[in-house]
mmCIF file of C-alpha atoms in Angstrom:
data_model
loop_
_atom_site.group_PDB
_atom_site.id
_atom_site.type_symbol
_atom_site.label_atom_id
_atom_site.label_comp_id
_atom_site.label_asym_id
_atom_site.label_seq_id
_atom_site.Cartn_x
_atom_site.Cartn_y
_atom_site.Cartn_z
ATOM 1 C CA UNK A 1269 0.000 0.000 0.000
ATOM 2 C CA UNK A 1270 2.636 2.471 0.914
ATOM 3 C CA UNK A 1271 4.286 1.388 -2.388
ATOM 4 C CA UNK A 1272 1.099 2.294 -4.300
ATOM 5 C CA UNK A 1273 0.954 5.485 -2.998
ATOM 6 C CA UNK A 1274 4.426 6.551 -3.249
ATOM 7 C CA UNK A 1275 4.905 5.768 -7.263
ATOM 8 C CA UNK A 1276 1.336 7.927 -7.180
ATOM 9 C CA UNK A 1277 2.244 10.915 -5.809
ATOM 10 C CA UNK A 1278 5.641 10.219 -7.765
ATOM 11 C CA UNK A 1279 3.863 9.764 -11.202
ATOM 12 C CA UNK A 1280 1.571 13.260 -9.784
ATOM 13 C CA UNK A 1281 4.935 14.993 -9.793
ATOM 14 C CA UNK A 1282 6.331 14.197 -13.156
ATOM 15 C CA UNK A 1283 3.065 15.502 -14.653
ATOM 16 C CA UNK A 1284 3.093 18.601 -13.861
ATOM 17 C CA UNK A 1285 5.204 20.074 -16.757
ATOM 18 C CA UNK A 1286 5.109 23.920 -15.821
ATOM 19 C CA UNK A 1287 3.638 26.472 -12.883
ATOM 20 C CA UNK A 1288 2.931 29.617 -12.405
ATOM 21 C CA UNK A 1289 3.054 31.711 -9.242
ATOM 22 C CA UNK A 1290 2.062 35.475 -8.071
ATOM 23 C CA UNK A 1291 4.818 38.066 -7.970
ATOM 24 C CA UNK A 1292 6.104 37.848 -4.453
ATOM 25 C CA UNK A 1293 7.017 40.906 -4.324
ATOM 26 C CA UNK A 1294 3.790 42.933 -5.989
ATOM 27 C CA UNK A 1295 2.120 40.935 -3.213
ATOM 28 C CA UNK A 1296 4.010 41.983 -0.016
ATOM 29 C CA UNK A 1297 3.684 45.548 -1.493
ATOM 30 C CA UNK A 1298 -0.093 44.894 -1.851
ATOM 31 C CA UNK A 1299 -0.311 43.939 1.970
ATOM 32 C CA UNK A 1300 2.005 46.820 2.876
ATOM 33 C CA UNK A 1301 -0.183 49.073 1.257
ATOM 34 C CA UNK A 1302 -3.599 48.217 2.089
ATOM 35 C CA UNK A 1303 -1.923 47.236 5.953
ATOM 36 C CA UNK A 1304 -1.208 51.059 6.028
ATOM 37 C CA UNK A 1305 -4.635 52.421 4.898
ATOM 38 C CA UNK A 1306 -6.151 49.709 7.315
ATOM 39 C CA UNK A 1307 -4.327 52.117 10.418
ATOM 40 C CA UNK A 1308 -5.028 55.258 8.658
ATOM 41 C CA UNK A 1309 -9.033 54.528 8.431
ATOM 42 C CA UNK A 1310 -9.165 52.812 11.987
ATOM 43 C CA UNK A 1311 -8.094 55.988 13.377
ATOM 44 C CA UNK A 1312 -10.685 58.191 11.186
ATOM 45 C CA UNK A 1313 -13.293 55.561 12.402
ATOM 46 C CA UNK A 1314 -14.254 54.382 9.527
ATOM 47 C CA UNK A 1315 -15.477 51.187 9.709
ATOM 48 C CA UNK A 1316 -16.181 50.005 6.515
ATOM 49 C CA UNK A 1317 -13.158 50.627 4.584
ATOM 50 C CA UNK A 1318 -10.867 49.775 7.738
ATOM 51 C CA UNK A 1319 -12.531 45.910 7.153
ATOM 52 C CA UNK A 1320 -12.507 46.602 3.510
ATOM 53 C CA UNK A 1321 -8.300 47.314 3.863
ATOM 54 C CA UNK A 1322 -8.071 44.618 6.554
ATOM 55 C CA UNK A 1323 -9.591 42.008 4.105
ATOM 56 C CA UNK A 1324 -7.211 43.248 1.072
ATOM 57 C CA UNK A 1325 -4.119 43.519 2.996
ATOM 58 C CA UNK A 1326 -4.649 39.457 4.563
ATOM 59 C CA UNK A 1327 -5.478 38.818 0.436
ATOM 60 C CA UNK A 1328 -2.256 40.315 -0.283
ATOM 61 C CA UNK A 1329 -0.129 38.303 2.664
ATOM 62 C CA UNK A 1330 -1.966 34.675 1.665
ATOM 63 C CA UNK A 1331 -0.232 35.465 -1.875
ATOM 64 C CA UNK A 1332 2.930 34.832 -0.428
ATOM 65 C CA UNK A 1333 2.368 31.335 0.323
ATOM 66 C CA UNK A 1334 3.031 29.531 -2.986
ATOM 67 C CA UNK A 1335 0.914 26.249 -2.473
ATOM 68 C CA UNK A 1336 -2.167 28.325 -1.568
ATOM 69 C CA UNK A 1337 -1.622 30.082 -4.932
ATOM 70 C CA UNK A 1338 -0.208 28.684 -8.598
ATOM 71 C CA UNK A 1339 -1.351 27.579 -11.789
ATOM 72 C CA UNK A 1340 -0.187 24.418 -12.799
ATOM 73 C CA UNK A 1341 0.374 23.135 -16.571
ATOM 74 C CA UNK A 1342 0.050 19.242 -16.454
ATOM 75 C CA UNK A 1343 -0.598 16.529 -19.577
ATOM 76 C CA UNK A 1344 -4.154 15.853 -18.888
ATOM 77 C CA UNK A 1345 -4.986 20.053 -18.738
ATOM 78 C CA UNK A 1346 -4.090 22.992 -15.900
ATOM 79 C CA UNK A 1347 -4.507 22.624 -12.506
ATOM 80 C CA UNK A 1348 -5.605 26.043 -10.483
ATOM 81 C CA UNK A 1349 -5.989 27.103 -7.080
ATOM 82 C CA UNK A 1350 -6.535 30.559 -5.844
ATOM 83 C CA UNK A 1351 -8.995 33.073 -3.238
ATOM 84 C CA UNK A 1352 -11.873 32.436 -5.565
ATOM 85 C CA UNK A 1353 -11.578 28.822 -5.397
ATOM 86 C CA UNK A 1354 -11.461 29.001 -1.764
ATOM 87 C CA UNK A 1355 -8.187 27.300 -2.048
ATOM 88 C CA UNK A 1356 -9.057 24.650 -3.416
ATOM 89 C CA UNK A 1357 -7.598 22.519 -6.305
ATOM 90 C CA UNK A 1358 -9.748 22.746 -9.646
ATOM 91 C CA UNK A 1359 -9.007 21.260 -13.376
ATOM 92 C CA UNK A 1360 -9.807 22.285 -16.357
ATOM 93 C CA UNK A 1361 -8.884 19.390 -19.028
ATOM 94 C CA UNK A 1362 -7.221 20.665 -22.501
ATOM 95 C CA UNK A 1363 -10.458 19.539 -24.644
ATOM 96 C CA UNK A 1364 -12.566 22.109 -22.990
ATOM 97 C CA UNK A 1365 -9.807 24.918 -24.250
ATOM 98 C CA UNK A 1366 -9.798 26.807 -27.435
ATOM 99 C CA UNK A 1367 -7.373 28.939 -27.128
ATOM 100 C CA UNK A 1368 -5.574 31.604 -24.554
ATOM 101 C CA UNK A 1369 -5.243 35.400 -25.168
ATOM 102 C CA UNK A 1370 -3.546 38.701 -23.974
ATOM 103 C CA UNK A 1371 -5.957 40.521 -22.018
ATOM 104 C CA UNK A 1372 -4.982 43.985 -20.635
ATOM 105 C CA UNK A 1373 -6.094 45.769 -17.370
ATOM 106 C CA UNK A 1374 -5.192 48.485 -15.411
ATOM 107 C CA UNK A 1375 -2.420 46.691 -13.293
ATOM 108 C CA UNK A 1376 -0.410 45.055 -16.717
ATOM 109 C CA UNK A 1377 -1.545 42.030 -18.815
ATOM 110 C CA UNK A 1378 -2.184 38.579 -18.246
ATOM 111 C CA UNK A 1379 -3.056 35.633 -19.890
ATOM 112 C CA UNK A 1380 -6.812 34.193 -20.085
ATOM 113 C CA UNK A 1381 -8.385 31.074 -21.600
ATOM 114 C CA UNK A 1382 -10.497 31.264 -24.325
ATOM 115 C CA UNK A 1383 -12.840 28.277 -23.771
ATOM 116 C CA UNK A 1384 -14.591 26.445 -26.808
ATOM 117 C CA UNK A 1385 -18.160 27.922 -27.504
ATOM 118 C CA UNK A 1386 -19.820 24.688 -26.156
ATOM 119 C CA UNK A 1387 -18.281 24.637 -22.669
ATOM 120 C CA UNK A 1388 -19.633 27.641 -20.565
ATOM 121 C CA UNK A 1389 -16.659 28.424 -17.841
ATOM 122 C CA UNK A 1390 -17.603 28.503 -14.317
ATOM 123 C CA UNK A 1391 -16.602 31.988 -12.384
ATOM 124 C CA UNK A 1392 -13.194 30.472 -11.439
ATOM 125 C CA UNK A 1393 -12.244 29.601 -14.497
ATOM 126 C CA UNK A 1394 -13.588 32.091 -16.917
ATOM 127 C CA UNK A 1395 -11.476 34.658 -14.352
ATOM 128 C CA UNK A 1396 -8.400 32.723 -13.914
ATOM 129 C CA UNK A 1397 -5.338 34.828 -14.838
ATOM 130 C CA UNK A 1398 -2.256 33.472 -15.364
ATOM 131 C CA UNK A 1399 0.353 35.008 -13.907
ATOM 132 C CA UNK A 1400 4.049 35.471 -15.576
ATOM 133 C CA UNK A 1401 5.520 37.534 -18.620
ATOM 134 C CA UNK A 1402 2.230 37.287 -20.218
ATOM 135 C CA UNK A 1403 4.509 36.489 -24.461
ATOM 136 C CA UNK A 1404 6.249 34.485 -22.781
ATOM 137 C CA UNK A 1405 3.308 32.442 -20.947
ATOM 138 C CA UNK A 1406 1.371 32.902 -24.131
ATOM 139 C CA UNK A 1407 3.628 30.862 -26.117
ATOM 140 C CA UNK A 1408 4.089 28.330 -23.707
ATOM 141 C CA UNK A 1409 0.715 27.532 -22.621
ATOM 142 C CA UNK A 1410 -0.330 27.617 -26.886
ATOM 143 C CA UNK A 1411 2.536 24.751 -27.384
ATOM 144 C CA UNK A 1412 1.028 22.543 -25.082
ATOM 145 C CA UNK A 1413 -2.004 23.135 -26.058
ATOM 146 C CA UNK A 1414 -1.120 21.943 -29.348
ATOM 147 C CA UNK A 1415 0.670 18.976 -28.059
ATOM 148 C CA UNK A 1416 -1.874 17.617 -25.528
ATOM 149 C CA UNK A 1417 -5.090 18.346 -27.009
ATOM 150 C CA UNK A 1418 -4.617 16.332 -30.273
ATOM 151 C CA UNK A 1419 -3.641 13.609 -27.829
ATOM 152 C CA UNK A 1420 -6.871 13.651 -26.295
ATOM 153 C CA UNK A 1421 -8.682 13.321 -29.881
ATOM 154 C CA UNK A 1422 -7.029 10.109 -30.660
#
């Protein structure tokens, strides 16, 4: 039994073929930032954005951690966990993906999926950003989409 479960978790390991994490250090800035305004509006007495900044700032330290945060490229399709999966592991297999894009916002860009028109995403995955230099994610994520999706039409 112990056998069993150590070539599992061993063959769990070589699958995973890439991951992505936050920025480290946009995220301690993050909980610096909204840590400060947290003080500034408990001593105004304003209640509302004080748990408002308290809530950000704790969103900003949990970033940190890198297993409660990370996309993960793997053969059968990408694992993600994140705050709006409650921390939680989800998969999305490759045969549900159509392609992934560039999408810009006010902070930078990052990459999204572009699912195929017959799967309709739930909210954690038609959100799910990818984190990294977004040409350089781009072009990795659209290679193994390439490779691993005709795999799962034969």
């Amino acid at each position: 039994m112990l056998v069993t479960t150590m070539r599992t978790t061993q063959n769990r390991k070589k699958s995973v073929l890439q991951s992505f994490y936050p920025n480290k250090l946009v995220s301690f800035a993050c909980f610096m930032f909204f840590a400060g305004c947290s003080v500034l509006f408990w001593e105004q007495r304003s209640s509302l954005i004080f748990l408002s900044c308290i809530l950000l700032s704790l969103t900003g330290l949990l970033l940190l951690f890198p297993n409660l945060t990370y996309v993960r490229i793997t053969d059968e399709g990408i694992i993600h966990k994140n705050v709006i999966t409650l921390f939680r592991e989800e998969k999305i297999s490759w045969n549900l993906i159509d392609n992934f894009y560039i999408e810009s916002f006010q902070s930078g860009k990052k990459v999204k999926i572009k699912f195929k028109k017959k799967y309709p995403p739930n909210f954690a995955e038609g959100n799910l950003l990818i984190p990294g230099n977004p040409d350089k994610v781009l072009k990795i994520l659209r290679d193994y989409l390439v490779e691993y999706s005709e795999k799962d039409l034969s």
